[in-house]
Coordinates of C-alpha atoms and ligand atoms in Angstrom, one line a residue:
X1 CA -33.4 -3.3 45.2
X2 CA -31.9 -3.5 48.6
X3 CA -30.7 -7.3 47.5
X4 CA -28.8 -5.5 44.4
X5 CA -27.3 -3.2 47.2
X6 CA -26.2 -5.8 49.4
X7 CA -24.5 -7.3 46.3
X8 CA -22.8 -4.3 45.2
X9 CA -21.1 -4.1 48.7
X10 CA -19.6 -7.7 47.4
X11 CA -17.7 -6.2 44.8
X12 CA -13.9 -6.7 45.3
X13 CA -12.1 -2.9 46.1
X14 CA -9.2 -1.6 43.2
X15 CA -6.7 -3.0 45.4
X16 CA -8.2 -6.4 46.0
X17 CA -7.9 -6.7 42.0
X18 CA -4.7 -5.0 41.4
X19 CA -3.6 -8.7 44.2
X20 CA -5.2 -11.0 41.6
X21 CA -2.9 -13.0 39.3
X22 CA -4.2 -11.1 36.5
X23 CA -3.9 -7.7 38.1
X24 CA -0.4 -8.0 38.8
X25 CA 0.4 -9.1 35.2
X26 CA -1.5 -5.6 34.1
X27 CA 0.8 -4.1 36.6
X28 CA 3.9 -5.6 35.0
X29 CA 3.0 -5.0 31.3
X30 CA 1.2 -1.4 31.4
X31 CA 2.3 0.0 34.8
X32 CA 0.2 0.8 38.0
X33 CA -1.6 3.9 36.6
X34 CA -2.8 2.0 33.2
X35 CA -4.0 -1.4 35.3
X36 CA -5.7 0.8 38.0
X37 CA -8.0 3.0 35.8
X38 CA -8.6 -0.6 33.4
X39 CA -9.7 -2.0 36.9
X40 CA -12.0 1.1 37.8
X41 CA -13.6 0.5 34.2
X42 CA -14.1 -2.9 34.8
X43 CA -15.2 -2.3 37.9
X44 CA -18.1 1.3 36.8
X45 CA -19.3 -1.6 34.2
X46 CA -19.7 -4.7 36.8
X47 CA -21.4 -2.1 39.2
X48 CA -24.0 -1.3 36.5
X49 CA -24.7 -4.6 35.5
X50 CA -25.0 -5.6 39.2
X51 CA -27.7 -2.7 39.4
X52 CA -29.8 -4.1 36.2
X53 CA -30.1 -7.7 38.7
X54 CA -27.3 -9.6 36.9
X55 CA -24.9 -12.2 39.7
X56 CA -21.9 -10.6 41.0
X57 CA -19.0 -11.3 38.6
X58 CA -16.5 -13.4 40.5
X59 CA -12.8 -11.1 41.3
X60 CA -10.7 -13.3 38.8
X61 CA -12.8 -12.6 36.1
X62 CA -12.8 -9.5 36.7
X63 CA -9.2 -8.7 37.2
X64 CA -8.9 -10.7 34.0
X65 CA -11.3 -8.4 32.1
X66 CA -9.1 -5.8 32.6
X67 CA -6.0 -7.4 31.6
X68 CA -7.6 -8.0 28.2
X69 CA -9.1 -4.1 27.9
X70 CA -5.5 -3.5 28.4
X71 CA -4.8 -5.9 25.7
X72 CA -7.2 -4.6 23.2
X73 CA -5.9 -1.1 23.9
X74 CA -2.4 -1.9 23.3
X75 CA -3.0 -3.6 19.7
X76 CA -1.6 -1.4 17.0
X77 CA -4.5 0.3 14.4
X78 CA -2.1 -0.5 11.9
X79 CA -1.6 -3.8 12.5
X80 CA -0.2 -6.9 10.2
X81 CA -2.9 -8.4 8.1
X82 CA -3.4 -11.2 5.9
X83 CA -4.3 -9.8 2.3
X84 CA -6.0 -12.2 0.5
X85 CA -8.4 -9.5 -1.8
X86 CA -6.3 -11.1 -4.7
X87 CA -5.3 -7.3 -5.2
X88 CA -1.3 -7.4 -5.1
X89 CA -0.6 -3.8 -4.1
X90 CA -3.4 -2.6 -2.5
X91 CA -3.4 0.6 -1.7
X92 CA -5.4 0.8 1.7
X93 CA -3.0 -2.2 3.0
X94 CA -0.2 -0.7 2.3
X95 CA 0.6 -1.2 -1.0
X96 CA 4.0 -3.2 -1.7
X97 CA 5.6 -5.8 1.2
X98 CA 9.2 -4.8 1.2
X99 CA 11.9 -7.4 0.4
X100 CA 14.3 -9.3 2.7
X101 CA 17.5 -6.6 2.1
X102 CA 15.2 -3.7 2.1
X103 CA 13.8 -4.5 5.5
X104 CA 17.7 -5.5 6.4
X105 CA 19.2 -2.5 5.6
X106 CA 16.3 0.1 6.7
X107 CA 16.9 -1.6 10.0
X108 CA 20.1 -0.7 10.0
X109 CA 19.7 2.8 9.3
X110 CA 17.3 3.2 12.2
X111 CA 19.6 1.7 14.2
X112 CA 22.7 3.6 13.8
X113 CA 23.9 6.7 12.6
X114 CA 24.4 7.3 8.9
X115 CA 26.1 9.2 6.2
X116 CA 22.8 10.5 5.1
X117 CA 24.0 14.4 3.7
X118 CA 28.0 13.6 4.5
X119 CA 30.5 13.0 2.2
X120 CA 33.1 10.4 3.6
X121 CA 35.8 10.9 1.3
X122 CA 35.9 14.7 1.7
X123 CA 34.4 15.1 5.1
X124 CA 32.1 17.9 4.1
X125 CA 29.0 18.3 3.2
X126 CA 27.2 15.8 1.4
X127 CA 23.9 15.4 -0.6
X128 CA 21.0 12.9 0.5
X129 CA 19.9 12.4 -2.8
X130 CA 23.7 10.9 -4.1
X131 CA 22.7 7.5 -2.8
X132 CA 20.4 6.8 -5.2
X133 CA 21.2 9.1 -8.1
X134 CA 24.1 6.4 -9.6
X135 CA 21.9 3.7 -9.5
X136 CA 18.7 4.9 -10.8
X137 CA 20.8 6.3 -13.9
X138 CA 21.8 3.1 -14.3
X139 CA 18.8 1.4 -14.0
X140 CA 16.8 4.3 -16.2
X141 CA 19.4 5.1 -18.6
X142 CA 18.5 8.8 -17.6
X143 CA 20.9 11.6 -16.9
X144 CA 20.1 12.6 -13.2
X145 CA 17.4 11.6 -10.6
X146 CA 15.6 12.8 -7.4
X147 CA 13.8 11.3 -5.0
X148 CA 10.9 12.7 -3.4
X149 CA 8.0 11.3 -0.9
X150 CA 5.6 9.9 -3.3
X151 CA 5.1 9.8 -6.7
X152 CA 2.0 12.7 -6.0
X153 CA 4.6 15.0 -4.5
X154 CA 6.9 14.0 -7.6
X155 CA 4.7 15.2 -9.8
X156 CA 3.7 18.1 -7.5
X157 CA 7.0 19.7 -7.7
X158 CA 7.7 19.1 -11.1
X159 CA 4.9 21.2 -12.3
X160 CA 5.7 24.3 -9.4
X161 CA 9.4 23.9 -10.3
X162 CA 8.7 24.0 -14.4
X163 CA 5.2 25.6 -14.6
X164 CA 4.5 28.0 -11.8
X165 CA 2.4 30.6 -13.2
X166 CA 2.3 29.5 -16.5
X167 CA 0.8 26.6 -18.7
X168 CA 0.6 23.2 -18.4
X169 CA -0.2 21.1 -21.5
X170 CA -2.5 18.2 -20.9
X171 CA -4.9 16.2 -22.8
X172 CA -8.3 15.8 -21.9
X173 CA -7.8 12.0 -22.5
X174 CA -5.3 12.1 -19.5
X175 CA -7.0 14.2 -16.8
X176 CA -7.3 11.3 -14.5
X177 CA -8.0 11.0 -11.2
X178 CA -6.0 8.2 -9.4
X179 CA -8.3 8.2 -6.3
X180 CA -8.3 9.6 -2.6
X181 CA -7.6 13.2 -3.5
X182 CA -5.7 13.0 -6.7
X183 CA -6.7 14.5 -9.7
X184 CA -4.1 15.7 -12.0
X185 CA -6.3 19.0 -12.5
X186 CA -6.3 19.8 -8.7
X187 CA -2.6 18.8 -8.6
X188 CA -1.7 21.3 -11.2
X189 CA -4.1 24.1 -9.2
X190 CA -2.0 23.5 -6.4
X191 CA 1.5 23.7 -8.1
X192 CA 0.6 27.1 -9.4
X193 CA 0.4 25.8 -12.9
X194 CA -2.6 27.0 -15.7
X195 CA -3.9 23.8 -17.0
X196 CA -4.2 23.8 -20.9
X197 CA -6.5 21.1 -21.7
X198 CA -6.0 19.9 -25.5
X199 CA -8.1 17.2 -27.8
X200 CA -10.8 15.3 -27.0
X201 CA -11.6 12.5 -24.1
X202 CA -11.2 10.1 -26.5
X203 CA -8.8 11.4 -29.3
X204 CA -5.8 14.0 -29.2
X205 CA -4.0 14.5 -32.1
X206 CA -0.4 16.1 -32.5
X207 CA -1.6 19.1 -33.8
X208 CA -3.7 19.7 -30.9
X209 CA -0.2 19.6 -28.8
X210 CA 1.3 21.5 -31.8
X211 CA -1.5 24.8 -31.5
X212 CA -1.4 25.0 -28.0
X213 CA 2.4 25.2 -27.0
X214 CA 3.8 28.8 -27.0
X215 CA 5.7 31.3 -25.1
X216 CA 3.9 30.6 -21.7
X217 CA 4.0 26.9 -22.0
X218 CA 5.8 25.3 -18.6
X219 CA 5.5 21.8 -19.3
X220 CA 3.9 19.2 -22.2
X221 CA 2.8 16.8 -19.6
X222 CA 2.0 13.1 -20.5
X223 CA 0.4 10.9 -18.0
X224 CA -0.3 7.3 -17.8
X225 CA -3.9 7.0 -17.8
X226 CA -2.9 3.8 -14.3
X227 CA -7.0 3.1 -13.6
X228 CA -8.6 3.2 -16.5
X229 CA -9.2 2.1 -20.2
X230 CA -10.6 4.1 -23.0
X231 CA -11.4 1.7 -26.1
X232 CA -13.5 1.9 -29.3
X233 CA -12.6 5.1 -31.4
X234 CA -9.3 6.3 -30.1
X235 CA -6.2 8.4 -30.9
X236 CA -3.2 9.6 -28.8
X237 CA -0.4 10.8 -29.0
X238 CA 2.9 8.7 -28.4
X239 CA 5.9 10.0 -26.1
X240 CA 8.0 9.7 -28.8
X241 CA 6.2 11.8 -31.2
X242 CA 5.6 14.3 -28.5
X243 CA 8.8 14.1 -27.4
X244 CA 10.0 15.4 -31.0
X245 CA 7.7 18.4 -31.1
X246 CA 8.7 19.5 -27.4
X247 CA 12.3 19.2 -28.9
X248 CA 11.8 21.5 -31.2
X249 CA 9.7 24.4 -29.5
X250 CA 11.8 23.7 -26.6
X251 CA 9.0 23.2 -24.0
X252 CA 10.1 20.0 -21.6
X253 CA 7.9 16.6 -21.8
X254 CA 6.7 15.3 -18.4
X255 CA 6.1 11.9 -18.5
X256 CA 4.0 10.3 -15.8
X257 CA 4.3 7.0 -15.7
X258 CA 2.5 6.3 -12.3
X259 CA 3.4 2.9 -11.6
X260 CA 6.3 2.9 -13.6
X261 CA 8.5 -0.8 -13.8
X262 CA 12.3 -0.8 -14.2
X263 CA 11.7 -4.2 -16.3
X264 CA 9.9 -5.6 -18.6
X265 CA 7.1 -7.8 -17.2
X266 CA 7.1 -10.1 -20.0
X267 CA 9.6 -11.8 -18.5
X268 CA 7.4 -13.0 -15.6
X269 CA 4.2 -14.3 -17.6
X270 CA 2.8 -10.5 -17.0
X271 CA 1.0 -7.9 -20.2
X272 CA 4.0 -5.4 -21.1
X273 CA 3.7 -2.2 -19.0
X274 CA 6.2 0.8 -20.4
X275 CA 9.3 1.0 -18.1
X276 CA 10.7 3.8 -17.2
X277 CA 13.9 2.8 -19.3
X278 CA 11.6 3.0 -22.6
X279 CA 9.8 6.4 -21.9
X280 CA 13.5 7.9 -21.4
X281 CA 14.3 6.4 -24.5
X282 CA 11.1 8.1 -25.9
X283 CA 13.1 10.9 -25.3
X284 CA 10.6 12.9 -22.2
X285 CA 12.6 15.3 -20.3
X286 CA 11.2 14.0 -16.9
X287 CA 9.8 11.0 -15.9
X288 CA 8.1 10.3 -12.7
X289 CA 7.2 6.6 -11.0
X290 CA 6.3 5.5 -7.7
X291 CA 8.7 3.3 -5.3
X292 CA 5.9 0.9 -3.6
X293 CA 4.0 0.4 -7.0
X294 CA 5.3 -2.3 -9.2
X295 CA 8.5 -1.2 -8.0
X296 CA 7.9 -3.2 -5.1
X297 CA 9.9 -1.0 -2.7
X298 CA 8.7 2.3 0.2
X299 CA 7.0 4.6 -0.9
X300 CA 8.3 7.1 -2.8
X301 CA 8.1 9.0 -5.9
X302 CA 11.1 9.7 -8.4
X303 CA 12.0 12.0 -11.2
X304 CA 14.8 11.5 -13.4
X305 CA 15.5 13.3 -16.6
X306 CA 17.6 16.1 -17.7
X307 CA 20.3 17.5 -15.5
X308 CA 19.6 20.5 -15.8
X309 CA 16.0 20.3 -15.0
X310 CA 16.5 18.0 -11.9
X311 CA 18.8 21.0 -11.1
X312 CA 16.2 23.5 -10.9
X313 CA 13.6 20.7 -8.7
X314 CA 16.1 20.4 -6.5
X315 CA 16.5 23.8 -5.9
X316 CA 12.9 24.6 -5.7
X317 CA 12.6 25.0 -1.8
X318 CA 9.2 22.9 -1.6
X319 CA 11.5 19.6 -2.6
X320 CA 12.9 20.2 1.3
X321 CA 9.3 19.6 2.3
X322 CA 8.9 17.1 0.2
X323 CA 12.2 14.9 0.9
X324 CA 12.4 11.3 2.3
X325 CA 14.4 10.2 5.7
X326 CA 17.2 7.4 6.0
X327 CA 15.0 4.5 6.6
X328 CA 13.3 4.9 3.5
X329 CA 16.5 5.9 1.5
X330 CA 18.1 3.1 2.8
X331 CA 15.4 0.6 1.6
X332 CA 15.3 2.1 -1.7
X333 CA 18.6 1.5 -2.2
X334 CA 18.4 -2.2 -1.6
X335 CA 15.2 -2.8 -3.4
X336 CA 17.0 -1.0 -6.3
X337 CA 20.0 -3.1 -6.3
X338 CA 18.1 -6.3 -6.4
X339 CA 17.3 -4.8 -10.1
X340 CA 20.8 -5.7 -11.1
X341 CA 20.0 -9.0 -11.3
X342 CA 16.8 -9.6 -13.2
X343 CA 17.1 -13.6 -13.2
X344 CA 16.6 -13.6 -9.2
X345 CA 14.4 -11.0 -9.2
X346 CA 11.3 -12.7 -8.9
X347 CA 12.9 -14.6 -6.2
X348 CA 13.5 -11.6 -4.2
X349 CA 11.2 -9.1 -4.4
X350 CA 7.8 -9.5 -3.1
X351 CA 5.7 -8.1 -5.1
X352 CA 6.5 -9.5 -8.5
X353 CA 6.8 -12.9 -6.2
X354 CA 3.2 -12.6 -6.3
X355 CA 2.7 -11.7 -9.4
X356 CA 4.4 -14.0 -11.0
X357 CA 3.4 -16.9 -8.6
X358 CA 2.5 -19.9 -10.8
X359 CA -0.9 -21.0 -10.8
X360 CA -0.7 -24.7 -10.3
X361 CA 1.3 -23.3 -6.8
X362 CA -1.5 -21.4 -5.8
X363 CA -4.0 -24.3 -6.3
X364 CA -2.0 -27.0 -4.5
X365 CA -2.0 -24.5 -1.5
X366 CA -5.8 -24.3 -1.7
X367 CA -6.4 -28.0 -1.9
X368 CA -4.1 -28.5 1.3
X369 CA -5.9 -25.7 3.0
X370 CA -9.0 -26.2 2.5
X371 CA -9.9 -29.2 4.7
X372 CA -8.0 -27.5 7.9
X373 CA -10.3 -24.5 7.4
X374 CA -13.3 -26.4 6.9
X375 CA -12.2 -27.9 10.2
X376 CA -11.7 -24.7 11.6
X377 CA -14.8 -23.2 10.9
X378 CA -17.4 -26.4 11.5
X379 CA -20.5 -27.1 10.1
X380 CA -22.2 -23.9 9.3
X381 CA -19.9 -23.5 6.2
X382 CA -19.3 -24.8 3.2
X383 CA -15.5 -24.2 2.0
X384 CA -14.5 -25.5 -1.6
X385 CA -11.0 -24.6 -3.8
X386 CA -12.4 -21.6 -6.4
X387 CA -10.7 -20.1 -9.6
X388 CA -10.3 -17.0 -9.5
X389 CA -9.0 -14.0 -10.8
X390 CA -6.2 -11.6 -9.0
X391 CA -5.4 -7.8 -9.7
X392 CA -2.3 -5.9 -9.5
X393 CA -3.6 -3.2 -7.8
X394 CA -2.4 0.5 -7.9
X395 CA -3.9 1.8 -11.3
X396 CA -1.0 -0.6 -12.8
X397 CA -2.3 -3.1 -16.1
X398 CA -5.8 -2.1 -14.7
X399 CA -7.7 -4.6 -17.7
X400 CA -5.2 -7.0 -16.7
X401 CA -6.1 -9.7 -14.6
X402 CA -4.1 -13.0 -13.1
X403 CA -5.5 -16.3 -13.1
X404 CA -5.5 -17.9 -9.5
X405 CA -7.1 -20.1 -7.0
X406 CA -8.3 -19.4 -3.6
X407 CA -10.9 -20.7 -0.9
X408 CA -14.7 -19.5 -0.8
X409 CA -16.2 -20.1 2.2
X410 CA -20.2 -19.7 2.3
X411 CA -22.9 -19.7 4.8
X412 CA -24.7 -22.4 4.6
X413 CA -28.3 -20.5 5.9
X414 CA -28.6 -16.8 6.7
X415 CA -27.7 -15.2 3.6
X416 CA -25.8 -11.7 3.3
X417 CA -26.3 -11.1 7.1
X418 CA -24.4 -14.8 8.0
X419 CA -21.9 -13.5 5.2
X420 CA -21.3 -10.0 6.7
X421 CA -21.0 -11.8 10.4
X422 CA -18.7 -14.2 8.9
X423 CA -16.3 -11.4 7.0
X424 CA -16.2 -9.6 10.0
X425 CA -15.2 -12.7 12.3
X426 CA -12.3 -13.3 10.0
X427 CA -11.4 -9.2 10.7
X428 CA -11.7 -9.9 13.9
X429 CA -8.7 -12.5 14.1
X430 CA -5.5 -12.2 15.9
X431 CA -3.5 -11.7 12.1
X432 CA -6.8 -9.9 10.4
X433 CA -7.8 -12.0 7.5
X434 CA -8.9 -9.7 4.5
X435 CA -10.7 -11.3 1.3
X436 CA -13.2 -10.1 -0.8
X437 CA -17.1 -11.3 -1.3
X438 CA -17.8 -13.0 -4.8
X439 CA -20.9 -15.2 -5.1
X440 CA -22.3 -15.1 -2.0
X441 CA -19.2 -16.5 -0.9
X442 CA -16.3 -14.9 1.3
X443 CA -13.6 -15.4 -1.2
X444 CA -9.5 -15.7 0.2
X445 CA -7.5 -15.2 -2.6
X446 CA -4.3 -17.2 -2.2
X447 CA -1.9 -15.4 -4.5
X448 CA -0.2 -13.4 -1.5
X449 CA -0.4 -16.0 1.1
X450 CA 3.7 -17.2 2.3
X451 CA 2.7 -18.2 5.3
X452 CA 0.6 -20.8 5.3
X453 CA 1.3 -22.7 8.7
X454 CA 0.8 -18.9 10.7
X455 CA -2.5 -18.6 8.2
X456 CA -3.9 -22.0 9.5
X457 CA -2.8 -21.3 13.1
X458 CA -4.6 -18.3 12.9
X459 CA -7.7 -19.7 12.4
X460 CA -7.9 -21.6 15.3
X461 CA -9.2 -18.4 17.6
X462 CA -12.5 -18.1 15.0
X463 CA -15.2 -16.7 17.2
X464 CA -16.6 -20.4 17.8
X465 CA -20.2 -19.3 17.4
X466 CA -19.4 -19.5 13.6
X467 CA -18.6 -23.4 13.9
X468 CA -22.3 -24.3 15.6
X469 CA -23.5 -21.7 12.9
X470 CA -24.8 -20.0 15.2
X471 CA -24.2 -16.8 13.0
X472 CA -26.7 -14.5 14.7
X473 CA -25.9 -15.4 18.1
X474 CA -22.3 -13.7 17.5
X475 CA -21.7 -10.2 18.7
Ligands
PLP1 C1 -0.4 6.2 -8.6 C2 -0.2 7.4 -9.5 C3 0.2 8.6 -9.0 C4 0.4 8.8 -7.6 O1 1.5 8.1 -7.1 P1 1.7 7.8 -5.5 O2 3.0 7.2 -5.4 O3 0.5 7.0 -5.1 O4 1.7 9.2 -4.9 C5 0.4 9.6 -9.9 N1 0.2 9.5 -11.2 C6 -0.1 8.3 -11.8 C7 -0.4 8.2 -13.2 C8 -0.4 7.2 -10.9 O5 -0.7 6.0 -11.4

């Protein structure tokens, strides 16, 4: 006991450590009052350990230790990771990566004043949503657009702007729930709207529509069923055909398209997905679509339809609350205008990069890997070039899936324990590296990877217990 005591009189002082090489590089990066109370931390933990019998910890290491709590504290929650889950917009990491003039000219809104509700020629008064209304028309083929904060808050205020205490027509086939909190019946609750559920789950017919529209009837509201399939004995109701009946009771059609696409994925290899220009053609008197689905820009949530409609949304005072700032507007702009030209689209834009990403490109980038990482991560793992198969992610083409190649990496002893040690060692890197477990393997789809070099450079700070497989010795 007395020993321990005589030790903890050893113990450098707060100010011995703020003199070390380490403590005056806290000092410089997180100022006096940040590196002192890491160094009293440091210091409450080194006295305890002291107590239990353990050596005295030399002052360097010390001072060091509290450089790196520093460190560790100052690393962003929301920090740049790798995906590799083979999901292309996935929703929990942040759905779509913006493209090279989006992330351009969002920079240059943050940076400087803008004409964000000014109008240059006149010098009065402008409106934030003119800077994207010409080109989603164009783009659409629709008479007028808004823009709102997501494609949830799009539909939001469509129903409180059209249905507010009265009906909202749905089918029972289309009640979906898109996940987190959204379920279109809770949505419509919370608009104000009376939900008017018509047909069956798996059939609706027109004269379902047809019997329940009337004099309290707000909306006919279609939505695109994004996560799920319903197959085998089936009937609905197409846009167009709905679209005619709404035309002639006079009750607007709501389209939902979710995801939405302003092009038809044909054209890159992918299963046709209605675009947004098609269900106006349909004739619906609004549409709504996300911005960071396949849209591949922020995200955001649009309406476009009938003038006189996006009139009345935009006059509806919840759309204030509901509005987007100049950073985003600014992005959506650019990530719109690469939609002018389709040929370099894929070139461009993220997201249908990845989608459309050959194949044979993914598996030549697997083979080159794949001996690095087996260097990497030593003996106690097997890594081999798998097939696999990628997802797009975000409820869009949810049956469809996209051939590709990746790397599984597997344990070889220690089962689903060495596997959950080894998923979260590759969390635990500098760029966190997220896959997904298939076959008792950890599985790195390599559909999103661009960087390949910062990917293999990354791995060289793998916890090295994983290379003696020592999996259960690692914290
Ligand atoms: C994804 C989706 C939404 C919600 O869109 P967010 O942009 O995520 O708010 C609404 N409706 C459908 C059909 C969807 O697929």
């Amino acid at each position: 006991m007395s020993d321990a005591i005589a030790r903890l009189r050893k113990l450098p002082s707060v100010d011995q450590l703020l003199q070390t090489e380490a403590g005056a590089a806290a000092v410089d990066r997180f100022g006096r009052p940040g590196a002192t109370a890491a160094i009293r931390s440091v210091l409450a933990e080194a006295r305890l350990a002291v107590r239990e019998g353990q050596m005295l910890p030399k002052t360097d290491a010390l001072a060091v230790a509290a450089l790196e709590l520093l460190e560790i504290g100052e690393r962003s929650p929301l920090r740049q990771v790798f995906n590799l889950t083979g999901t292309v917009l996935h929703t929990n990491l942040g759905r779509a990566v913006l493209a090279e003039a989006a992330i351009e000219a969002a920079t240059a809104a943050m940076q400087a004043a803008v004409a964000l509700e000014y109008d240059l020629d006149t010098g009065k008064r402008g409106e934030r949503d003119d800077h994207l209304r010409g080109l989603l028309c164009e783009l659409t083929g629709a008479e007028d657009a808004t823009v709102v904060n997501n494609n949830a808050a799009a539909v939001l205020l469509v129903l409180n702007s059209l249905a507010a205490g009265k009906e909202a027509i749905v089918s029972r086939g289309e009640l979906i729930e898109i996940g987190g909190a959204f379920r279109m019946p809770d949505i419509m609750a919370g608009a104000g709207a009376r939900l008017i559920e018509v047909g069956t789950t798996n059939r609706t017919h027109l004269k379902d529509y047809v019997g329940a529209i009337g004099p309290q009837t707000g909306v006919v509201l279609k939505v695109h069923p994004s996560n799920y399939r319903i197959e085998g004995f089936v009937a609905e109701v197409s846009a167009r055909e709905l679209a005619e009946v709404c035309r002639v009771t006079g009750a607007p059609l709501v389209n939902d398209l979710g995801s939405g696409t302003l092009i038809d994925l044909r054209r890159f290899g992918l299963a046709h997905e209605p675009t947004v220009w098609e269900a106006v053609a349909d004739g619906a008197d609004l549409i709504t679509f996300s911005g960071d689905k396949l849209l591949g820009g922020p995200q955001a949530g649009f309406i476009v339809g009938r003038k006189n409609l996006i009139k009345t949304i935009n006059q509806n005072p919840m759309k204030r609350a509901l509005r987007v700032d100049k950073i985003r507007l600014a992005a959506l702009e650019a990530t719109l205008k690469l939609y002018r030209d389709p040929d370099r689209l894929a070139e461009r834009l993220p997201t249908l990069r990845h989608l459309a990403r050959p194949l044979e490109e993914i598996a030549a980038m697997a083979q080159r890997l794949a001996p690095a990482v087996q260097k990497a991560l030593g003996e106690g793992l097997m890594t081999s070039c798998a097939e696999c198969a990628s997802q797009i992610g975000s409820g869009a083409l949810p049956l469809s899936s996209l051939p590709s190649a990746g790397l599984a990496l597997a344990p070889k002893k220690g089962g689903g324990r060495a596997l959950d040690q080894l998923t979260a060692a590759f969390r635990r890197l500098p760029i966190p590296v997220i896959g997904r477990i298939e076959n008792g393997a950890l599985l790195l789809d390599l559909r999103c990877l661009e960087d390949e070099a910062g990917f293999a450079a990354n791995l060289a700070s793998i916890d090295p217990a994983l290379g003696a497989g020592g999996f259960d010795e690692m914290a």
